[in-house]
PDB file of C-alpha atoms in Angstrom:
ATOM      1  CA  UNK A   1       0.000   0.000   0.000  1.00 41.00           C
ATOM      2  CA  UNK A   2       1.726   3.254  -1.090  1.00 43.00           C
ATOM      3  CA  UNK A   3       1.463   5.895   1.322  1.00 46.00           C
ATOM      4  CA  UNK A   4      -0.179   9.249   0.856  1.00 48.00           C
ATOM      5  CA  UNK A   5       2.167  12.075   0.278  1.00 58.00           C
ATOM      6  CA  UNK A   6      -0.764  14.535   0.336  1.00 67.00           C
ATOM      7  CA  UNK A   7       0.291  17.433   2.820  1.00 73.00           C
ATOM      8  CA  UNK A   8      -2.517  17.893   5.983  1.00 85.00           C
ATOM      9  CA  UNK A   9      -2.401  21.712   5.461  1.00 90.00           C
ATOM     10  CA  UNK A  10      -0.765  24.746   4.201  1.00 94.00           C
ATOM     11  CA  UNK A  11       0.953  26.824   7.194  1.00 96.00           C
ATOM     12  CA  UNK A  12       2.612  30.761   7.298  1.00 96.00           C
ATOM     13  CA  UNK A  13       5.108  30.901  10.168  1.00 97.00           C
ATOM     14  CA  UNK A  14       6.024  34.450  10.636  1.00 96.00           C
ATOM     15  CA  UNK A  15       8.718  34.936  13.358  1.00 95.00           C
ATOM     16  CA  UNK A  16      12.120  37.011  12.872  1.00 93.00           C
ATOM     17  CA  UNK A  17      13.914  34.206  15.244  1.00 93.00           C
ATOM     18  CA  UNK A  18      16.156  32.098  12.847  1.00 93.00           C
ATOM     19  CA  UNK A  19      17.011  29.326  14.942  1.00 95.00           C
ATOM     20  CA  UNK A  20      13.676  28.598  16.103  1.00 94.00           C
ATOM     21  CA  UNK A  21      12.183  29.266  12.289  1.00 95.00           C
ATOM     22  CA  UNK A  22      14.345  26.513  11.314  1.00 95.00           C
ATOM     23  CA  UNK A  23      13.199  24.436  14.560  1.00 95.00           C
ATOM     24  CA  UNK A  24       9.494  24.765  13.745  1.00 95.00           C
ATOM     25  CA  UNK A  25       9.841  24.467  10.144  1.00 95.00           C
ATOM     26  CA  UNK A  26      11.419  20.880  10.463  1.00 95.00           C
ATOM     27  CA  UNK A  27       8.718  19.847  13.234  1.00 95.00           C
ATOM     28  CA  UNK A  28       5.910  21.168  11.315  1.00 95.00           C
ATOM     29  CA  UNK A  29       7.170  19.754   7.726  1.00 94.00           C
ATOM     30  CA  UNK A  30       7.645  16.868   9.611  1.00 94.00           C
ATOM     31  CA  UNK A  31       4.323  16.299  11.079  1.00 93.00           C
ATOM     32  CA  UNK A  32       3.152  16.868   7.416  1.00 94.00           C
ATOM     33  CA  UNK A  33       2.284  20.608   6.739  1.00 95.00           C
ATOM     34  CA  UNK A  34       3.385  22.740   3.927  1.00 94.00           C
ATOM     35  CA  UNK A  35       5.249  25.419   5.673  1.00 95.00           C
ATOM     36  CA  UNK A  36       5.664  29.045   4.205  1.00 95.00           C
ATOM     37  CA  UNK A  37       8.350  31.570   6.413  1.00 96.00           C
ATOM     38  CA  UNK A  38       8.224  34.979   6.696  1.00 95.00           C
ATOM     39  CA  UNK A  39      10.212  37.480   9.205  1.00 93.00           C
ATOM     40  CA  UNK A  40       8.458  40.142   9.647  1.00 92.00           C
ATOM     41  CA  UNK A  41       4.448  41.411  10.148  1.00 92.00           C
ATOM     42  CA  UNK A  42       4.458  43.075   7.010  1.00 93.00           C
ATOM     43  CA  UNK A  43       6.659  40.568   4.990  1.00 94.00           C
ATOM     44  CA  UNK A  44       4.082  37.909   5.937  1.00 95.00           C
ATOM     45  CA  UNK A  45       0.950  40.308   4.804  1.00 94.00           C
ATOM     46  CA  UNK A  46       2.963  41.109   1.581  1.00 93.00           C
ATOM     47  CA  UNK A  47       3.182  36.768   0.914  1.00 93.00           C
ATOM     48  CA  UNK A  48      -0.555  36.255   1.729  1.00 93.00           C
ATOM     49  CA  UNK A  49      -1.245  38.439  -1.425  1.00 88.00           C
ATOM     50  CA  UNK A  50       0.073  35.515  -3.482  1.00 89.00           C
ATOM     51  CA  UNK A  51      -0.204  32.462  -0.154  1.00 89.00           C
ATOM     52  CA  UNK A  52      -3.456  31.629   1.045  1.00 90.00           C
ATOM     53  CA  UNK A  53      -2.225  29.112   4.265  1.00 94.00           C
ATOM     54  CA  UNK A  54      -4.837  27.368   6.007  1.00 94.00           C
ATOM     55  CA  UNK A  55      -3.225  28.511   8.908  1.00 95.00           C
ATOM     56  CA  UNK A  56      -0.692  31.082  10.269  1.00 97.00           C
ATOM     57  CA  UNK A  57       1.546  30.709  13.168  1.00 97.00           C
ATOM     58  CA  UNK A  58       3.396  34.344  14.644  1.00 96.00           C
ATOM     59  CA  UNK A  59       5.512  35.838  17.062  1.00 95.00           C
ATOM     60  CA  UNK A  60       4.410  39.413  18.647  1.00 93.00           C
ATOM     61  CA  UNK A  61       7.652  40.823  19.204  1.00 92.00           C
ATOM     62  CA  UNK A  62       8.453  41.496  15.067  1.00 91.00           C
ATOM     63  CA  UNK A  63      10.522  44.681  13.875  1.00 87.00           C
ATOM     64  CA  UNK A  64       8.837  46.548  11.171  1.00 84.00           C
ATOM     65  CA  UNK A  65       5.119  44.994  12.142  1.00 91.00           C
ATOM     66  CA  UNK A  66       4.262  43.177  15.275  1.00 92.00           C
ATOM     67  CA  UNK A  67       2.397  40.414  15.772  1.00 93.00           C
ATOM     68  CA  UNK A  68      -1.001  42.060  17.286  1.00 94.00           C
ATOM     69  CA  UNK A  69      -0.770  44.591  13.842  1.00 94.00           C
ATOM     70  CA  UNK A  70      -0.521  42.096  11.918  1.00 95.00           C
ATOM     71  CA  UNK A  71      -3.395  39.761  13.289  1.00 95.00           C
ATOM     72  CA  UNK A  72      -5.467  42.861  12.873  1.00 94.00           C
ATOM     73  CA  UNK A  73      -4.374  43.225   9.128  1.00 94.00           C
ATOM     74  CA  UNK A  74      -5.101  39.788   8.950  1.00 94.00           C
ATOM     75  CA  UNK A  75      -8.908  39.931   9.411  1.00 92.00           C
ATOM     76  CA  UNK A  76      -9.568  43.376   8.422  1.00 90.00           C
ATOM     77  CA  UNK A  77      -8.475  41.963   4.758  1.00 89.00           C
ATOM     78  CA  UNK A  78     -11.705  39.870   3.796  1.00 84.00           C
ATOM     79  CA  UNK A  79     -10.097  37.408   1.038  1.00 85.00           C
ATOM     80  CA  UNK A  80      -8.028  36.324   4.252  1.00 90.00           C
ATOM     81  CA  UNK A  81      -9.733  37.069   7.437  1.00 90.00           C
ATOM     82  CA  UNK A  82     -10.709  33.762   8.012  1.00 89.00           C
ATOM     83  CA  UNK A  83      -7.314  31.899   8.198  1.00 93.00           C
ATOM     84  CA  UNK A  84      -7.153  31.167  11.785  1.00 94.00           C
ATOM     85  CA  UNK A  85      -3.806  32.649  13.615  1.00 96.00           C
ATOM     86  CA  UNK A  86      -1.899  31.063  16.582  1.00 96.00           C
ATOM     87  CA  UNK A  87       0.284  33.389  18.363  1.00 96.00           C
ATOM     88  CA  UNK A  88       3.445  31.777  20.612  1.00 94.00           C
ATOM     89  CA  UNK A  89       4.330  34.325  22.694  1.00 92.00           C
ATOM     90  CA  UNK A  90       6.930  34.605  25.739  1.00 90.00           C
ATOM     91  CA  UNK A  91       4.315  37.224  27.005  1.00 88.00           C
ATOM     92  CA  UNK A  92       2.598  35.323  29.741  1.00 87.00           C
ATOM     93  CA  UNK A  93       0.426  38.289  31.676  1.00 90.00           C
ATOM     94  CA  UNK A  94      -3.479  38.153  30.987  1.00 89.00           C
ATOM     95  CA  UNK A  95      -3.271  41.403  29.381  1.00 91.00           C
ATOM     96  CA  UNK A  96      -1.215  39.794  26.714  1.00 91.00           C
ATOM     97  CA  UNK A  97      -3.523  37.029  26.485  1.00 92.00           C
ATOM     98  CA  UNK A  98      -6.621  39.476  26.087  1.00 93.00           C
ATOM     99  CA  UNK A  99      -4.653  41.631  23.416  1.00 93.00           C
ATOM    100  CA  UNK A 100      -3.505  38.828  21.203  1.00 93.00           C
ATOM    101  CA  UNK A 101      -7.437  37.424  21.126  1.00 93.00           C
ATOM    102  CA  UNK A 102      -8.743  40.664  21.034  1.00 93.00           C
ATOM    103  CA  UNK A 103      -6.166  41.747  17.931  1.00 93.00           C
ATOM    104  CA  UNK A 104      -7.587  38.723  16.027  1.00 92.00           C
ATOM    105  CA  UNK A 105      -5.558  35.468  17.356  1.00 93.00           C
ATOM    106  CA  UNK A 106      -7.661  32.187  17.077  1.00 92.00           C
ATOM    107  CA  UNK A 107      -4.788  30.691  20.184  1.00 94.00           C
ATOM    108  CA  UNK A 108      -2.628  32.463  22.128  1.00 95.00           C
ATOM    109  CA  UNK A 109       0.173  29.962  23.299  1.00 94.00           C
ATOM    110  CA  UNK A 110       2.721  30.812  25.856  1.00 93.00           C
ATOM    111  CA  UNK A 111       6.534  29.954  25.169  1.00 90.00           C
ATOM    112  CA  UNK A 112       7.910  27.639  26.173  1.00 89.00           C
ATOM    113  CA  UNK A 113       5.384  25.350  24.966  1.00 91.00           C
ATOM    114  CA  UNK A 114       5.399  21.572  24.650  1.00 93.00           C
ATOM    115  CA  UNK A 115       5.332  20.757  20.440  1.00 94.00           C
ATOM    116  CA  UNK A 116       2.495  17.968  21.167  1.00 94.00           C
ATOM    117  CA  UNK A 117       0.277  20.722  22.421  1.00 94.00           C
ATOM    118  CA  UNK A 118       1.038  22.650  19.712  1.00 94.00           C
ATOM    119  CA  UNK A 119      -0.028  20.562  17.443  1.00 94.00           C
ATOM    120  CA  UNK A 120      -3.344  19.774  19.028  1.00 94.00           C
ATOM    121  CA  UNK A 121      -3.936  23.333  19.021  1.00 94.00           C
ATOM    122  CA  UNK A 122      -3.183  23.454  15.331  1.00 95.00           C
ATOM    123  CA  UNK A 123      -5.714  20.885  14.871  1.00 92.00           C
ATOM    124  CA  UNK A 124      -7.942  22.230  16.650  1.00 91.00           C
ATOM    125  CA  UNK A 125      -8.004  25.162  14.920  1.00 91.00           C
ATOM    126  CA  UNK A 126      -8.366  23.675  11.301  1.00 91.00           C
ATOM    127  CA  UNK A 127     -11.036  21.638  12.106  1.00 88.00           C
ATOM    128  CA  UNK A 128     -12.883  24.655  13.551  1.00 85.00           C
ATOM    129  CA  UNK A 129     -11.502  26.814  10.374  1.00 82.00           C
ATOM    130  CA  UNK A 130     -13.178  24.069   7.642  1.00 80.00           C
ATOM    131  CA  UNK A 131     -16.424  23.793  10.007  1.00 78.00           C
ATOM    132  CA  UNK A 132     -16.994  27.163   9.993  1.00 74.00           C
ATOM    133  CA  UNK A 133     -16.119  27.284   5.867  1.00 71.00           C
ATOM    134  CA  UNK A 134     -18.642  24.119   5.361  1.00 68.00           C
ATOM    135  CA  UNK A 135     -20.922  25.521   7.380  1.00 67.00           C
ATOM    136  CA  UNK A 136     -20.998  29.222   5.782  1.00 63.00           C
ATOM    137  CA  UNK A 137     -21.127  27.205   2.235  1.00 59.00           C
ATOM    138  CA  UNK A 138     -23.968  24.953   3.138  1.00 61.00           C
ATOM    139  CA  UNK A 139     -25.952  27.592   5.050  1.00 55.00           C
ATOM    140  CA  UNK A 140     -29.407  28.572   3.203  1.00 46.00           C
ATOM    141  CA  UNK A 141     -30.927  30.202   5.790  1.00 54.00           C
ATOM    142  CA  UNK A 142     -31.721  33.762   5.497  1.00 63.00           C
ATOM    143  CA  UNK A 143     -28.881  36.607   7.344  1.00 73.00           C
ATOM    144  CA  UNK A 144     -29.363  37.120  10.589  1.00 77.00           C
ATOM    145  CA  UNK A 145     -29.743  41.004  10.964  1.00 81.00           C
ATOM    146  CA  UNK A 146     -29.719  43.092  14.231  1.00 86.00           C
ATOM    147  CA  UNK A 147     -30.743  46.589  14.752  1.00 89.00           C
ATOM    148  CA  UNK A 148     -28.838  49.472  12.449  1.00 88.00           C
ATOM    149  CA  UNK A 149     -25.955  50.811  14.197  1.00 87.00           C
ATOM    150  CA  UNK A 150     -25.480  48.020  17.070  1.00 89.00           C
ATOM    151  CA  UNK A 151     -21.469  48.116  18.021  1.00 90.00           C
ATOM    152  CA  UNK A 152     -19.964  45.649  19.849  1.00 92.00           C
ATOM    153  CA  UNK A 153     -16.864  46.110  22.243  1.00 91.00           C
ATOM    154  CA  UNK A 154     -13.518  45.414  22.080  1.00 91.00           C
ATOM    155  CA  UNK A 155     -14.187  43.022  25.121  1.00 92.00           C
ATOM    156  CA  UNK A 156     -17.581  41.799  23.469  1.00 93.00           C
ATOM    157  CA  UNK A 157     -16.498  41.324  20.024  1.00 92.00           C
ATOM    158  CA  UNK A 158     -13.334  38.784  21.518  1.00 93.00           C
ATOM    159  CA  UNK A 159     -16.190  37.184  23.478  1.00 94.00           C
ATOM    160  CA  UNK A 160     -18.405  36.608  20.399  1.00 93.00           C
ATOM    161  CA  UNK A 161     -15.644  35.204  18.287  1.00 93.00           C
ATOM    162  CA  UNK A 162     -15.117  32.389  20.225  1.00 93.00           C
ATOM    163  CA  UNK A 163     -18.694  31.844  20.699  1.00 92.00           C
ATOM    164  CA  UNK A 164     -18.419  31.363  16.771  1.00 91.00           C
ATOM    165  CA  UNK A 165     -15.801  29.228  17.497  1.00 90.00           C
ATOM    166  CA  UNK A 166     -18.023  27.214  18.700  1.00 88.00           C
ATOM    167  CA  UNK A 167     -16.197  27.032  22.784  1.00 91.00           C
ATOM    168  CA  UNK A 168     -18.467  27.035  25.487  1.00 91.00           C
ATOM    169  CA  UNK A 169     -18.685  29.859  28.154  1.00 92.00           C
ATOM    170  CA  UNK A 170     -16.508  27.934  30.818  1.00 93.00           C
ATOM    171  CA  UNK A 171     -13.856  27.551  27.402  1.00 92.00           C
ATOM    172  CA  UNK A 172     -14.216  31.012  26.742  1.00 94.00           C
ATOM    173  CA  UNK A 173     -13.728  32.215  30.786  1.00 93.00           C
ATOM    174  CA  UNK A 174     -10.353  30.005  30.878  1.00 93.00           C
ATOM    175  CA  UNK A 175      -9.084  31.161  27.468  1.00 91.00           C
ATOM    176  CA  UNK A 176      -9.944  35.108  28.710  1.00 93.00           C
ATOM    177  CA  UNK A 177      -8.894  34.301  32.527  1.00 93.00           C
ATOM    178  CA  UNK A 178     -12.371  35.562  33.544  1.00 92.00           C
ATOM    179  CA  UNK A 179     -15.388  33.655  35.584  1.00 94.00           C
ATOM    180  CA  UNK A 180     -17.830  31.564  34.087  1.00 93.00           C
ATOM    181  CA  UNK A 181     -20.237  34.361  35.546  1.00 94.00           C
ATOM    182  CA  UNK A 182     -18.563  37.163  33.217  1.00 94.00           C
ATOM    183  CA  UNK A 183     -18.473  35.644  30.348  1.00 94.00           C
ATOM    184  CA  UNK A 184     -21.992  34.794  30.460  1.00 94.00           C
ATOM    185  CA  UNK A 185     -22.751  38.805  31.576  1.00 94.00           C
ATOM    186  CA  UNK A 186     -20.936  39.988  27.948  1.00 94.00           C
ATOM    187  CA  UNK A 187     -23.210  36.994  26.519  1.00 94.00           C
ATOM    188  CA  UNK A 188     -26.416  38.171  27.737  1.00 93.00           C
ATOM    189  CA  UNK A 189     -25.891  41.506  27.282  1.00 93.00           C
ATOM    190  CA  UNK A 190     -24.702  41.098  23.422  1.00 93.00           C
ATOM    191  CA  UNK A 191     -28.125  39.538  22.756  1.00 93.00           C
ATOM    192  CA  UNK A 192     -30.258  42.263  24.617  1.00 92.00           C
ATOM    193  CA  UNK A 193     -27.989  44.564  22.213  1.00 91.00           C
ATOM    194  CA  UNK A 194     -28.639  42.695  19.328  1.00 92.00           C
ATOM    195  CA  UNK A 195     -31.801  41.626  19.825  1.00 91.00           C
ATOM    196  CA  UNK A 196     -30.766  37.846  19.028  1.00 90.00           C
ATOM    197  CA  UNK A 197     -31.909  35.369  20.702  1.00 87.00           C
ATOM    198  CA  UNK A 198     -29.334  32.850  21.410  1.00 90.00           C
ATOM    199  CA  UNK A 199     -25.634  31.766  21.143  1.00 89.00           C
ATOM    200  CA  UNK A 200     -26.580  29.943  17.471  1.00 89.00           C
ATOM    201  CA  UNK A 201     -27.841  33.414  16.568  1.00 89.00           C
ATOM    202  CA  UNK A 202     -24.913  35.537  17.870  1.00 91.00           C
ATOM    203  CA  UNK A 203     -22.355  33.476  16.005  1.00 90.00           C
ATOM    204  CA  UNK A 204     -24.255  33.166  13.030  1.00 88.00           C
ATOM    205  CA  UNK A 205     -24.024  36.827  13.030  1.00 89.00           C
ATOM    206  CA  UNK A 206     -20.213  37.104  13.764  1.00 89.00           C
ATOM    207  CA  UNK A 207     -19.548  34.447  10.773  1.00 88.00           C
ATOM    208  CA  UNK A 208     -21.749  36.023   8.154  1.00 84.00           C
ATOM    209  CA  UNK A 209     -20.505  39.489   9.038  1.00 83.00           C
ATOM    210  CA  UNK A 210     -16.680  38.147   8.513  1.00 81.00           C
ATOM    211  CA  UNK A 211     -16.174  39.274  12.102  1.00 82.00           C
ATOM    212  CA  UNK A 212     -14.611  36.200  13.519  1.00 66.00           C
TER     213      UNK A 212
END
């Protein structure tokens, strides 16, 4: 039986660190992905004009463009804003954390990491990526639609992406370092702003609005 050479995915790793470019490359090509490099925030955006990865992985600290610019580059462009992004960051503090998610970042992973969680996060984060792609595709329901000139904040919006990713409140409170309790607080009040009338209907409205 011949094996299948077929790569699992098509990955941008954007980090200005040599050495551990040339680490990750080999453990990524090795577990099977196509790996892309770039070194900087704005080299990376520059390649995904011609690369569409199914995934990027980035540093914050980047000369030129950091990492949080970038991420917000990322998914204000709409032929991209859906690749999902997976910071590794030495920046441990749960303002980091709240940044990096709030800038766009699917995972925020703190360095040093082990490379088998890494790769479950990567994972993860596909399988969420093509669920939410299938999903948009097969959907033939009409748009969800909320009242004209309903703004979320920075704090809400982070919230309601990861609703749309499809993690539950106590998921969300442990990615975000807040209590169950809050979490479900931004929830509720989202709908009463919104006049949705459920999770479902919340990230339906995220997705279709390219906001996650």
């Amino acid at each position: 039986m011949m094996l299948s050479t077929e790569p699992k995915g098509a990955i941008l790793l954007v980090d200005d660190d040599v050495n551990f470019v040339t680490l990750m490359r080999g453990y990524l090509s090795h577990q099977g992905y196509e790996v892309t490099t770039a070194e900087t925030g704005s080299q990376a955006i520059e390649l995904l004009d011609d690369v569409k990865p199914d995934l990027i992985i980035s540093d914050i600290v980047m000369p030129e463009m950091n990492g949080y610019k970038f991420a917000e580059a990322v998914r204000k462009s709409p032929e991209i804003n859906w690749i999902p992004i997976i910071f590794l960051s030495a920046r441990d503090q749960s303002q980091d954390r709240v940044r990096g998610l709030s800038s766009g970042a699917t995972v925020y992973m703190i360095k040093p990491f082990e490379l088998a969680e890494l790769s479950a996060q990567i994972e993860s984060a596909l399988r969420s990526s093509q669920l939410m792609q299938q999903n948009r595709a097969k959907r033939a329901e009409s748009r969800i639609s909320v009242p004209e000139g309903v703004k979320l904040t920075n704090t809400e919006l982070t919230v309601a992406r990861l609703v749309a990713q499809g993690l539950s409140n106590l998921e969300i409170a442990q990615r975000l370092n807040a209590s169950k309790r809050t979490i479900e607080s931004h929830i509720s009040h989202m709908l009463k702003k919104t006049l949705l009338n459920n999770r479902t209907e919340l990230s339906r409205w995220i997705i279709e609005n390219n906001m996650e």
